[in-house]
Coordinates of C-alpha atoms in Angstrom, one line a residue:
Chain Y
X1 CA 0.0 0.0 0.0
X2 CA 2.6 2.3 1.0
X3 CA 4.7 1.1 -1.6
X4 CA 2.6 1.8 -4.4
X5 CA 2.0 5.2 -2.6
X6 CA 5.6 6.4 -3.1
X7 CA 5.7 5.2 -6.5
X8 CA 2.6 7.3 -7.5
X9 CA 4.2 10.1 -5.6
X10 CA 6.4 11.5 -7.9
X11 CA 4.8 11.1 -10.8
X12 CA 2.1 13.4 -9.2
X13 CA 4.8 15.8 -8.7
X14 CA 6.0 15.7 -12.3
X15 CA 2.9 16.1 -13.7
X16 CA 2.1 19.3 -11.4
X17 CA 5.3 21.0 -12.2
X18 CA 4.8 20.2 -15.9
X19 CA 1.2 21.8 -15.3
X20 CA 2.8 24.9 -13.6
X21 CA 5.6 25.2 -15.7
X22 CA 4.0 25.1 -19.3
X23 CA 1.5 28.0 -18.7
X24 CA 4.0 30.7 -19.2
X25 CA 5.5 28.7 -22.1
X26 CA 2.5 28.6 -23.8
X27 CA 2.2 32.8 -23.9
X28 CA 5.8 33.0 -25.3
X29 CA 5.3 30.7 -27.9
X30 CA 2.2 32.2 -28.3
X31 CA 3.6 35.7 -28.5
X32 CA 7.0 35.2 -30.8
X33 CA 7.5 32.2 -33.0
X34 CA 10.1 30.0 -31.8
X35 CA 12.8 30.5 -34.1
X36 CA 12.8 34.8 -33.3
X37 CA 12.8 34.1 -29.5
X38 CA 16.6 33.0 -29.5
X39 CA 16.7 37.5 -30.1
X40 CA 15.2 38.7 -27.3
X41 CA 17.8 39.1 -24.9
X42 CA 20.6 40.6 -27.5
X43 CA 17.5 43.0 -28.6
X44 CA 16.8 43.9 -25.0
X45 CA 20.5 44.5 -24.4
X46 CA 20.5 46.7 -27.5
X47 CA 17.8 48.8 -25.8
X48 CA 19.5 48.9 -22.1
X49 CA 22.3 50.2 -24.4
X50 CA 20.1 53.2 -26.4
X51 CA 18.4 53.8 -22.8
X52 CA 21.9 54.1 -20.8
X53 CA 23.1 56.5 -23.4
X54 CA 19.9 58.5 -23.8
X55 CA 20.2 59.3 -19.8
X56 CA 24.0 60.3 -20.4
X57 CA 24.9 56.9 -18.3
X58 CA 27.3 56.3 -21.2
X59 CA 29.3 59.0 -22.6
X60 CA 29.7 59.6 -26.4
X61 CA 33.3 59.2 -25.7
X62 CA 33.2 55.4 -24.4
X63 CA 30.5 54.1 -26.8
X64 CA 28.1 56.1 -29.0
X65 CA 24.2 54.6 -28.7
X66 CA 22.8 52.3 -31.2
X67 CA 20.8 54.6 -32.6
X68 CA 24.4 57.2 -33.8
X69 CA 26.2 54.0 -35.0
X70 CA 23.0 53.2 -36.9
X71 CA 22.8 56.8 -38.3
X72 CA 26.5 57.0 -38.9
X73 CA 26.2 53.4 -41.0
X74 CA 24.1 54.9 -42.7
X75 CA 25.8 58.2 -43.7
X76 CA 28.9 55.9 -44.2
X77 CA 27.4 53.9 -46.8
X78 CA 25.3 56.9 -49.0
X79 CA 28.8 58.9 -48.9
X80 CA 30.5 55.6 -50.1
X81 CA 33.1 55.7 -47.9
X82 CA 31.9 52.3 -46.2
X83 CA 31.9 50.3 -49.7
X84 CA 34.7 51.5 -50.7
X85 CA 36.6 50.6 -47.8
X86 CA 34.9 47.6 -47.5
X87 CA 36.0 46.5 -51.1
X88 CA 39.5 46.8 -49.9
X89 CA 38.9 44.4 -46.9
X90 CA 37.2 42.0 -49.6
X91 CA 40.3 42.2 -51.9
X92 CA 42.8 41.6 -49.2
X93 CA 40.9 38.8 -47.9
X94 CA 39.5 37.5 -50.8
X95 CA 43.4 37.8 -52.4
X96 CA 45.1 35.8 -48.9
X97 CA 42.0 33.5 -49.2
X98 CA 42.8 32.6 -52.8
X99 CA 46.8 32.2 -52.1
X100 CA 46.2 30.5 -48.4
X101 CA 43.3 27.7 -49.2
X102 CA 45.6 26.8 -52.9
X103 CA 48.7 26.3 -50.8
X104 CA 47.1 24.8 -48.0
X105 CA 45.2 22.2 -50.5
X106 CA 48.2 21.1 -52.6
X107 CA 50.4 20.8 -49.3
X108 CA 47.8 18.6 -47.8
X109 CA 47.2 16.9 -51.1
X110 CA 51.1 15.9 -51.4
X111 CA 51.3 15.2 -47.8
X112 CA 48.1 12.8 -47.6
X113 CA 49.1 10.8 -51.2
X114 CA 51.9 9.9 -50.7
X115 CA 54.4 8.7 -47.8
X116 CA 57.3 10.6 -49.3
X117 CA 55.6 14.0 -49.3
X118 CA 54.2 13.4 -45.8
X119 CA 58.0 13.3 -45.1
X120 CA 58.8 16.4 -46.6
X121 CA 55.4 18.4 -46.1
X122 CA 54.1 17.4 -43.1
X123 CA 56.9 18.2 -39.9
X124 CA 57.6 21.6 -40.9
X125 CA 53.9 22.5 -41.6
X126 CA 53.4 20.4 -38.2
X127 CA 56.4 22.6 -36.6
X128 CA 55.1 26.1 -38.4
X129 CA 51.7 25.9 -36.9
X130 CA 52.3 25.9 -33.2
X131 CA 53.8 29.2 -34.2
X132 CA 51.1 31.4 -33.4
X133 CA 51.4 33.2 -37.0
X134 CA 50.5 36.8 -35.7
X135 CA 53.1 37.0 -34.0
X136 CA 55.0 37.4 -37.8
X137 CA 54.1 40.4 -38.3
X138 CA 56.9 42.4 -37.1
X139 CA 59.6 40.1 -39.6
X140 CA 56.4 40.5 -42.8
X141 CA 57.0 44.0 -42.1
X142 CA 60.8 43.8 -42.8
X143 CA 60.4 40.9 -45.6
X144 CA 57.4 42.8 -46.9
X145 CA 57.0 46.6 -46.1
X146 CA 54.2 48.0 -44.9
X147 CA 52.4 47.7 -48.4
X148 CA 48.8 45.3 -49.0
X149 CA 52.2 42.3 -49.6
X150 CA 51.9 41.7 -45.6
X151 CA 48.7 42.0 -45.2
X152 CA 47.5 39.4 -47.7
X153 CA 50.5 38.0 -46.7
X154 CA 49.0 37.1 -43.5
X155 CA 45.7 36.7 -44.4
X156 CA 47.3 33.6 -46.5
X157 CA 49.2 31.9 -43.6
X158 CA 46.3 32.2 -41.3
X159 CA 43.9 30.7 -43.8
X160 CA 46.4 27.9 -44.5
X161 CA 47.3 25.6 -41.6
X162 CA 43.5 24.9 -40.9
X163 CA 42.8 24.0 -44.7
X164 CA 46.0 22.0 -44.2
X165 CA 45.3 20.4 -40.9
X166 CA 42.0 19.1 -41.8
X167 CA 42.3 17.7 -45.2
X168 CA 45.7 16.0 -44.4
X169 CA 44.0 14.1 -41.7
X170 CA 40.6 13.9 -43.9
X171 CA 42.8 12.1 -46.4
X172 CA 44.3 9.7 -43.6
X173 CA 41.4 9.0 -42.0
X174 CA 39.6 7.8 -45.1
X175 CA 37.7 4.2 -43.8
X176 CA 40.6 1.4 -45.6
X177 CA 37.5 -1.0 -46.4
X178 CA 36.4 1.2 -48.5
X179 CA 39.2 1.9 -50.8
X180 CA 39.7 -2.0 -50.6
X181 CA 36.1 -2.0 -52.1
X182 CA 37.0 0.5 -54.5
X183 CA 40.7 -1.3 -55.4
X184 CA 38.4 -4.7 -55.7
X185 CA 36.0 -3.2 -58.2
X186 CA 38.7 -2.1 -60.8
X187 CA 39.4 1.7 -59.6
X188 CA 42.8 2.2 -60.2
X189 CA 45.2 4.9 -57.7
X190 CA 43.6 8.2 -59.7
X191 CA 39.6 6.6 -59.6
X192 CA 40.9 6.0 -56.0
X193 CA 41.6 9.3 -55.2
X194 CA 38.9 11.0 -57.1
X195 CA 36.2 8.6 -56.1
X196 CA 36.9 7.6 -52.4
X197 CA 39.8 9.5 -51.2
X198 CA 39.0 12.9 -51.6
X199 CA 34.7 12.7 -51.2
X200 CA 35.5 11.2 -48.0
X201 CA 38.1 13.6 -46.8
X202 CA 35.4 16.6 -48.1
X203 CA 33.7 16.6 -44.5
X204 CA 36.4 17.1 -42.7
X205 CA 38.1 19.9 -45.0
X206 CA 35.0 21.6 -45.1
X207 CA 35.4 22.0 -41.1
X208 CA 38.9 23.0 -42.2
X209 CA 37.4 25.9 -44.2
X210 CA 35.5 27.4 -42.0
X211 CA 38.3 27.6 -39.4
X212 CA 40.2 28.9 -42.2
X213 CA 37.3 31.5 -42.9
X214 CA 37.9 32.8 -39.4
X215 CA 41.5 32.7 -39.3
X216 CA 41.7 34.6 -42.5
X217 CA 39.0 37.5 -41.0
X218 CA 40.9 37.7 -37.9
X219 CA 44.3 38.6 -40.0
X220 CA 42.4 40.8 -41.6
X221 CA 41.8 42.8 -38.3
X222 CA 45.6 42.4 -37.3
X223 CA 46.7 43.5 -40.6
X224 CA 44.8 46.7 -41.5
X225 CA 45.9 47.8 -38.1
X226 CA 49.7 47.7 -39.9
X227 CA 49.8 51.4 -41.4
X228 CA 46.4 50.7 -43.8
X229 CA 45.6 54.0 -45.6
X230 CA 42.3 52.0 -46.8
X231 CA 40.0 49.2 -45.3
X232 CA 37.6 48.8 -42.3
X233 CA 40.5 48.5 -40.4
X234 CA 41.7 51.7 -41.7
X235 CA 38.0 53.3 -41.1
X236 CA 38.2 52.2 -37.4
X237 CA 41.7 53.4 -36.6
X238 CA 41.1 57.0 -38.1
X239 CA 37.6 56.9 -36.1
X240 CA 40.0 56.8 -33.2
X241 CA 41.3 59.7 -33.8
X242 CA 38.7 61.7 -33.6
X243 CA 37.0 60.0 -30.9
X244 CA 34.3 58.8 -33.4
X245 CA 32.8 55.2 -31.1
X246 CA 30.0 55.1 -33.6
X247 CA 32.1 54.7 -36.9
X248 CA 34.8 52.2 -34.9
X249 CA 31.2 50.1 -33.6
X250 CA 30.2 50.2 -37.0
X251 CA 33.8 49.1 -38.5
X252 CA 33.0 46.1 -35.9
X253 CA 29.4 45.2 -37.0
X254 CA 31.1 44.8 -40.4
X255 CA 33.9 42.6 -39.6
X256 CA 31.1 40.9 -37.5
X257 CA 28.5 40.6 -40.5
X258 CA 31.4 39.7 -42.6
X259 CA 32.5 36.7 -40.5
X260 CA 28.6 35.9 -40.1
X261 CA 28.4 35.7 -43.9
X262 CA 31.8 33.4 -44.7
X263 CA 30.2 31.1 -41.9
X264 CA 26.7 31.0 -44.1
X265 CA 28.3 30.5 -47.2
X266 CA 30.4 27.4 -46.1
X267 CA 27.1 25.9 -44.3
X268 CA 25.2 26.3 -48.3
X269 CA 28.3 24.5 -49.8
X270 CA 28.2 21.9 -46.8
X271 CA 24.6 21.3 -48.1
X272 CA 25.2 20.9 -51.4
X273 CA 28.4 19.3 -51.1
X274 CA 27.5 16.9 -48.1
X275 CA 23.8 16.0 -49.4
X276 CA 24.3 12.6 -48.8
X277 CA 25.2 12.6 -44.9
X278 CA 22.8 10.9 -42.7
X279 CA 21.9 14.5 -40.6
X280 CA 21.4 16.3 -43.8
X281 CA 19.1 13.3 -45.6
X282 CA 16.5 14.4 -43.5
X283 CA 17.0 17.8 -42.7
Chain A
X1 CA 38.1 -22.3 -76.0
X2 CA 39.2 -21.4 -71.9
X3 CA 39.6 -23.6 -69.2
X4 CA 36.8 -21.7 -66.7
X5 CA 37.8 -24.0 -63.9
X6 CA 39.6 -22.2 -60.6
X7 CA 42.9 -23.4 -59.8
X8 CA 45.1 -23.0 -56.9
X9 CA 48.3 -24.8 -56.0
X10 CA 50.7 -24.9 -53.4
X11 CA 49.2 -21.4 -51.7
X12 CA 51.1 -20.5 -48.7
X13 CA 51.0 -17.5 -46.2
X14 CA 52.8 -16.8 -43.3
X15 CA 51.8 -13.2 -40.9
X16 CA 55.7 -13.8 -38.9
X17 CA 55.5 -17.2 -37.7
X18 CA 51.5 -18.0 -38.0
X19 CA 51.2 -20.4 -40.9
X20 CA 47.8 -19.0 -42.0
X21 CA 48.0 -20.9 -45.3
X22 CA 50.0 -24.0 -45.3
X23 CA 50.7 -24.9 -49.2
X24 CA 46.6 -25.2 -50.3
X25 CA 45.3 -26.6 -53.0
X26 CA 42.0 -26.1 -54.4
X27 CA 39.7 -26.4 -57.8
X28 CA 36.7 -25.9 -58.1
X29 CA 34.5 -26.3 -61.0
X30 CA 33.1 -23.6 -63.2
X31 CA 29.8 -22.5 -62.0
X32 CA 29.9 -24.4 -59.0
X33 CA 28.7 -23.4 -55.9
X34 CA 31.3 -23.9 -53.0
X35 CA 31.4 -23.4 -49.2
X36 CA 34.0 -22.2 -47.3
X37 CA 33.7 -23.2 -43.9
X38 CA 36.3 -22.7 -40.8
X39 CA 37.1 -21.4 -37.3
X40 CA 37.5 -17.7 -36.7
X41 CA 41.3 -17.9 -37.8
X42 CA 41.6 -20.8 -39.8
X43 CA 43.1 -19.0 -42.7
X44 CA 39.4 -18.3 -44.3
X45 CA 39.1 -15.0 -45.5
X46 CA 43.0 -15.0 -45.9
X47 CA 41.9 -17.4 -49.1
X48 CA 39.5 -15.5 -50.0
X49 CA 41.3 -12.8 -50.0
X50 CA 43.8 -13.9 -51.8
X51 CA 41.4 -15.0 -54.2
X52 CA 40.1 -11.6 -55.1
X53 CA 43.4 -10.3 -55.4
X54 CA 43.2 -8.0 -51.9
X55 CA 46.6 -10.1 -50.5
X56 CA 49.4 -10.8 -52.5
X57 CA 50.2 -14.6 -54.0
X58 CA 53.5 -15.3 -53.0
X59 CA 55.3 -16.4 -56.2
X60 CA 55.7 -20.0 -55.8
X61 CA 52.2 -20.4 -55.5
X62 CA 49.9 -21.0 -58.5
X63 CA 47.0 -19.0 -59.0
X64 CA 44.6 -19.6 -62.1
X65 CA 41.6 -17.7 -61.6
X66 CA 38.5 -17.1 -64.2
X67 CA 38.3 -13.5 -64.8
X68 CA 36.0 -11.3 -64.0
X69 CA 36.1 -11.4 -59.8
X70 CA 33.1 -9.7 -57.9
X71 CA 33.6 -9.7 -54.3
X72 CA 30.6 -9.5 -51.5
X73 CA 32.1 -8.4 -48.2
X74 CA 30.6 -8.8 -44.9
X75 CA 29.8 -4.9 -44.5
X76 CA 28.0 -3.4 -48.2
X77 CA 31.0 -0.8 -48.6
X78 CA 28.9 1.0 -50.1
X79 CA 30.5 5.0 -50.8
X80 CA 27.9 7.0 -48.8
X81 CA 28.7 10.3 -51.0
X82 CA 27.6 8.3 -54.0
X83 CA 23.6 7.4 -54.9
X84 CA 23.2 3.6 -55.3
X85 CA 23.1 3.5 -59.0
X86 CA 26.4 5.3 -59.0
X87 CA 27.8 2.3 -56.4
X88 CA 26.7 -0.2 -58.6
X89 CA 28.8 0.6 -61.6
X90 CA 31.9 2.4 -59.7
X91 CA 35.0 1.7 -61.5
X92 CA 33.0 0.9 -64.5
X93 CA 33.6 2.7 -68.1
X94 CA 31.5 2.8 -71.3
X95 CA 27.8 4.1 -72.2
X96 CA 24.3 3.3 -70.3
X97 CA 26.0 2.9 -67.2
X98 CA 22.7 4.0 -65.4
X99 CA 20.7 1.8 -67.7
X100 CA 23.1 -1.4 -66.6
X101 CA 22.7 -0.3 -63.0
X102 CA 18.9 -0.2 -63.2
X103 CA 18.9 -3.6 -64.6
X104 CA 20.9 -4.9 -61.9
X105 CA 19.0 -3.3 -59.1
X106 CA 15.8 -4.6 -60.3
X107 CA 17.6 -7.8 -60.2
X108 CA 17.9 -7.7 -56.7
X109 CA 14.3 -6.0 -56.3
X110 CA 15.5 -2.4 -55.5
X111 CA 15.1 -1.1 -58.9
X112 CA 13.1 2.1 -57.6
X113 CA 16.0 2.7 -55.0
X114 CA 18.5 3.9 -58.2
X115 CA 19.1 8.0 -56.8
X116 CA 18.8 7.1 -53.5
X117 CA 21.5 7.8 -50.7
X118 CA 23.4 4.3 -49.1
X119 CA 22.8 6.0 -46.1
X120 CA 18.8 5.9 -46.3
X121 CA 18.8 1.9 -46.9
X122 CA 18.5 -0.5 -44.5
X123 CA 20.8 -3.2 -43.9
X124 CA 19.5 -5.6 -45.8
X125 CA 19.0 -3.4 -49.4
X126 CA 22.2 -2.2 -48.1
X127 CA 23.8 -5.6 -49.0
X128 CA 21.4 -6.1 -52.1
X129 CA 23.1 -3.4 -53.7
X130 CA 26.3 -4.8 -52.7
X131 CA 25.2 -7.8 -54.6
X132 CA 24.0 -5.7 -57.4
X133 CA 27.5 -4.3 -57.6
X134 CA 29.0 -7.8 -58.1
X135 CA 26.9 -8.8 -60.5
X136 CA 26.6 -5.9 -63.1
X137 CA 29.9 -7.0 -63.6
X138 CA 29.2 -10.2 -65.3
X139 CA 31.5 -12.2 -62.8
X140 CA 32.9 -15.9 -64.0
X141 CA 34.1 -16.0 -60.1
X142 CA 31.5 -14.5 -57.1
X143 CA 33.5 -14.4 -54.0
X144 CA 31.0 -13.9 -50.8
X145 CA 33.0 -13.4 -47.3
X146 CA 30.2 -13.8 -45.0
X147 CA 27.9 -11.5 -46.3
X148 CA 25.0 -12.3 -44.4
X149 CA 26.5 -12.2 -41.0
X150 CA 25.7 -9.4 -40.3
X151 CA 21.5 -9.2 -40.9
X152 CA 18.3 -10.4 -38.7
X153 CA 17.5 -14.0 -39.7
X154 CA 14.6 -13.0 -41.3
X155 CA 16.3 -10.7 -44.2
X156 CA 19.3 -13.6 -43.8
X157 CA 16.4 -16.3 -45.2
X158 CA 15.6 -14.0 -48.1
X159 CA 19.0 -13.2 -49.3
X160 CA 19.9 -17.0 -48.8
X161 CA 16.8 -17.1 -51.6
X162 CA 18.0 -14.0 -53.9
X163 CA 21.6 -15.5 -53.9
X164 CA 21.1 -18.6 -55.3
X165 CA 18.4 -17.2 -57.6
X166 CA 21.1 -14.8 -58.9
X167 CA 23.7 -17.4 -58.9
X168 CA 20.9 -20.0 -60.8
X169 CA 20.7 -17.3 -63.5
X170 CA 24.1 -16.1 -64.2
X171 CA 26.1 -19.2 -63.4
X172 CA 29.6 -18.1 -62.2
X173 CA 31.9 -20.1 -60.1
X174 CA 30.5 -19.1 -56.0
X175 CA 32.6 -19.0 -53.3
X176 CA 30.7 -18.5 -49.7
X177 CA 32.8 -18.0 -46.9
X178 CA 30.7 -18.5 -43.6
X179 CA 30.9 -20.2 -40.3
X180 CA 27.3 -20.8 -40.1
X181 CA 27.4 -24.7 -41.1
X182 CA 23.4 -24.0 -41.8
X183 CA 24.0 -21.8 -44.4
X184 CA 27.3 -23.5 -46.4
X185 CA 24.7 -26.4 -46.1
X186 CA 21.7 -24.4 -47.4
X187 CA 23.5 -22.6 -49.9
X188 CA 26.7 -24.8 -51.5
X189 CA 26.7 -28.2 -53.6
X190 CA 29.6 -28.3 -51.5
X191 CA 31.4 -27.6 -48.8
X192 CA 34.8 -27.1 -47.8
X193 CA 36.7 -27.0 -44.3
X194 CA 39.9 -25.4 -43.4
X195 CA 41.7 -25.9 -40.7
X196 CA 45.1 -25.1 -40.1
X197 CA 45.6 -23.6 -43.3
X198 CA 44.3 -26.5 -45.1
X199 CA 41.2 -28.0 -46.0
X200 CA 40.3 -30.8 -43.9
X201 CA 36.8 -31.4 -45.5
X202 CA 35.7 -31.5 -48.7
X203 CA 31.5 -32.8 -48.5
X204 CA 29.5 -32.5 -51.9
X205 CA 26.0 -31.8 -51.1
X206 CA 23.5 -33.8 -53.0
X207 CA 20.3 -32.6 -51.3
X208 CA 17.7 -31.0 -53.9
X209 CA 16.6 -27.0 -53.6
X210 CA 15.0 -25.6 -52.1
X211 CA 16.5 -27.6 -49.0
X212 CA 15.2 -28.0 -45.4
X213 CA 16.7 -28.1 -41.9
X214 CA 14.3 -31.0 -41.3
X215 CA 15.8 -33.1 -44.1
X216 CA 17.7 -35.9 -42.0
X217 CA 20.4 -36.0 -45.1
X218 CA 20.2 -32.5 -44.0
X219 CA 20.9 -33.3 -40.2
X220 CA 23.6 -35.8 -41.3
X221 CA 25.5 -32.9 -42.9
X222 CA 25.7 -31.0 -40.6
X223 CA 27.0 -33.5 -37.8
X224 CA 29.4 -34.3 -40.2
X225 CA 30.5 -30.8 -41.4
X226 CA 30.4 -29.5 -37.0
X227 CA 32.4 -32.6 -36.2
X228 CA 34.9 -31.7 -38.9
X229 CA 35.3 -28.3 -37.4
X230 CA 35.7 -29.7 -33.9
X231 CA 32.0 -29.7 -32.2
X232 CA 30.7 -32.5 -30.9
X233 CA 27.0 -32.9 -31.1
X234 CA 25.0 -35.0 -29.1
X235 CA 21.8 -36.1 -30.4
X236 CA 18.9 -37.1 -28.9
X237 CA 17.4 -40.0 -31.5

């Protein structure tokens, strides 16, 4: 009797938490559809922000309010100053992009087919990339000048060594039953590589990517710090000058957006490119 | 015209001092249907292996195999990033290739599965396509290393059925490498033993198809063939 008592117990419990739990669950989902809830709090942060300027809690000085960077955004891009130095960002990335994901793709490519160009390849790039590579830019200002060579320079060597990384041990990680399957069914070493090696390495190169996406953005922000005359980074360091917070927080929210795009991009070409995973099937 | 029978001779292999093969001999008869039974270890899928050209020969031995070899493996191997009409004809050349493909799908009763994804299919279409794959090939020799081990005994009974209608139909030289004496029974017109790295048995099957466990020839077997690999049964009648 008592037994059955304490097993009913909790259960009773549960259910009346559930009850007094989903009431105020209900009216949110009621209110805002699920997937625009996730925004509340960075809205309502936003607005603590315009309110705490707007009662002079936060000077000018330390962080102009939302609603001066907007305006300033705004003015920015009608005068053309902000796509204009935001085509110079784009160049400088998409050029050390272009140089850094090539090298880092025929390095891994000679490292992961074959044993003699892991030899060669693979311990210096190993060695090079505990270097952390910002800290090069003092020697790619002697090597280079202070010119767009070290900037997309560095962009390059940022984006390589995750491209690298990840396809090397996409390639080496490929499942060996496979290519027996593929060897037994008459592919020979270039069907191999073009059918099995290299589709199954794809995954784990895309990852590569993305890291290389973000590596190459944050050289970007090291770089144009290096005597730019051009570039977002060039737009915020002038702002500093003259005290502007609302152009430097909107240099930000473009390196931001920037990095948000890059990330969006490589997701579309992981759906196209990975259509036949398991999570995506569905999806 | 060509001799279509498969011949080996004096087939040895040695992994550092484990005689896996010891000098094996073996023919078997063009589009015959043979077992290969043996303890985890007894050199089994080292043969077969061999056989489909996966391991080396070493050169003393003589291997005379008919050509072409299709291989069934335990797991489909499929390539996930391919659809299954694509795994069927990988490594293949020429025109139609989709149009061979479907014809071999349909063969194995998945011919409206052609654009989908290996990973969607379950384990027993799975290994249908890996069938379909051997045979769009037109083999003369059909190597199978346990290929059913691995499904629920009810898709096991109809594959046992779509294999030997398949084999029925195109006739090459089979080669099943299990350890399920049931099956090699169910399946093979004979069976084979190895032990020790050679074969200790060599049992012809004479029982008509479709065969049945409750056969007593059946039961005789397969006393015979377990007693061979070392189990003892004892029976009841």
């Amino acid at each position: 009797m008592s037994e059955t008592h304490a097993a009913t117990a909790p259960r009773d419990l549960i259910l009346a938490q559930r009850r007094r739990l989903s009431w105020p669950r209900v009216i949110t989902s009621l209110a805002v559809p699920a997937q625009l809830r996730r925004f509340l709090s960075p809205l309502a942060l936003v607005l603590l922000w315009q309110a705490a300027s707007m009662a002079g809690l936060i000077s000018p000085r330390t962080l102009a309010a939302p609603s001066t960077v907007l305006a300033s955004a705004w003015e920015l891009t009608l005068s053309g100053e902000l796509p204009s130095h935001l085509l110079v960002s784009l160049g400088r990335v998409g050029a050390g992009l272009a140089i850094g994901l090539s090298a880092g793709v025929v390095l891994a490519l000679v490292a992961g087919l074959s044993r003699r160009g892991e030899e060669v390849v693979d311990a210096p790039m190993q060695m090079l990339r505990t270097l952390p590579f910002l800290a090069l830019v003092p020697l790619f200002i002697l090597w280079f000048g202070i010119g767009e060579t070290p900037k997309i320079a560095l962009v390059a060597l940022g984006a390589t060594f995750p491209v690298y990384l990840t396809l090397f041990s996409g390639i080496r990680g490929v499942e060996p039953k496979l290519v027996e399957a593929g060897q037994v069914f008459g592919l020979d070493r270039r069907g191999l590589v073009r059918h099995v090696v290299l589709p199954a390495a794809l995954p784990s190169a895309l990852v590569g990517l993305r890291y290389a996406l973000g590596s190459a953005w944050l050289s970007l922000v090291i770089a144009e710090q290096i005597n730019a005359n051009a570039g977002i980074g060039f737009l915020i360091n002038d702002a500093r000058e003259f005290l502007r917070t609302d152009i430097i927080v909107v240099g930000l929210l473009v390196y931001a957006l920037l990095g948000l795009g890059a990330d969006a991009l490589v997701r579309l070409v992981e759906r196209r490119a990975l259509a036949w995973r398991p999570s995506l099937i569905k999806g | 015209m060509t001799d279509r029978t498969l011949r080996v001779r004096n087939l040895t292999r040695r992994f550092g001092s484990n005689t896996v093969l010891d000098s094996l001999s073996l023919e078997l008869a063009p589009g015959s249907f043979t077992a290969l039974l043996g303890r985890s270890g007894s050199g089994k899928s080292t043969l077969l292996r061999t056989l489909a050209g996966l391991d080396p020969a070493p050169a003393e031995a003589v291997l005379d195999l008919p050509r072409p070899v299709a291989v069934a493996f335990q797991e489909p191997r499929l390539l996930p990033w391919k659809k299954v009409w694509q795994n069927v004809v990988i490594g293949l050349e020429g025109r139609a290739l989709r149009d061979r493909a479907e014809a071999a799908l349909q063969e194995v009763g998945l011919g409206r599965h052609l654009d989908a994804w290996p990973a969607t299919l379950s384990g027993g279409e799975a290994q249908r396509t890996a069938l379909a794959r051997a045979l769009v090939r037109e083999p003369q020799l059909l190597l199978l290393d346990e290929p059913f081990a691995a499904l629920d005994a009810l898709t096991r009974i109809r594959m046992h059925a779509l294999v030997l209608e398949l084999w029925r139909h195109h006739q090459p030289t089979t080669l099943i490498v299990t350890h399920d004496v049931d099956e090699a029974v169910l399946l093979a017109d004979r069976v084979l033993v190895l032990d020790g790295g050679r074969i200790a048995a060599d049992v012809t099957v004479e029982l008509p198809r479709p065969r049945r466990h409750a056969d007593p020839v059946f039961a005789t077997l397969r006393r015979q063939l377990l007693s061979a690999l070392g189990v003892e049964l004892e029976e009841a009648a």
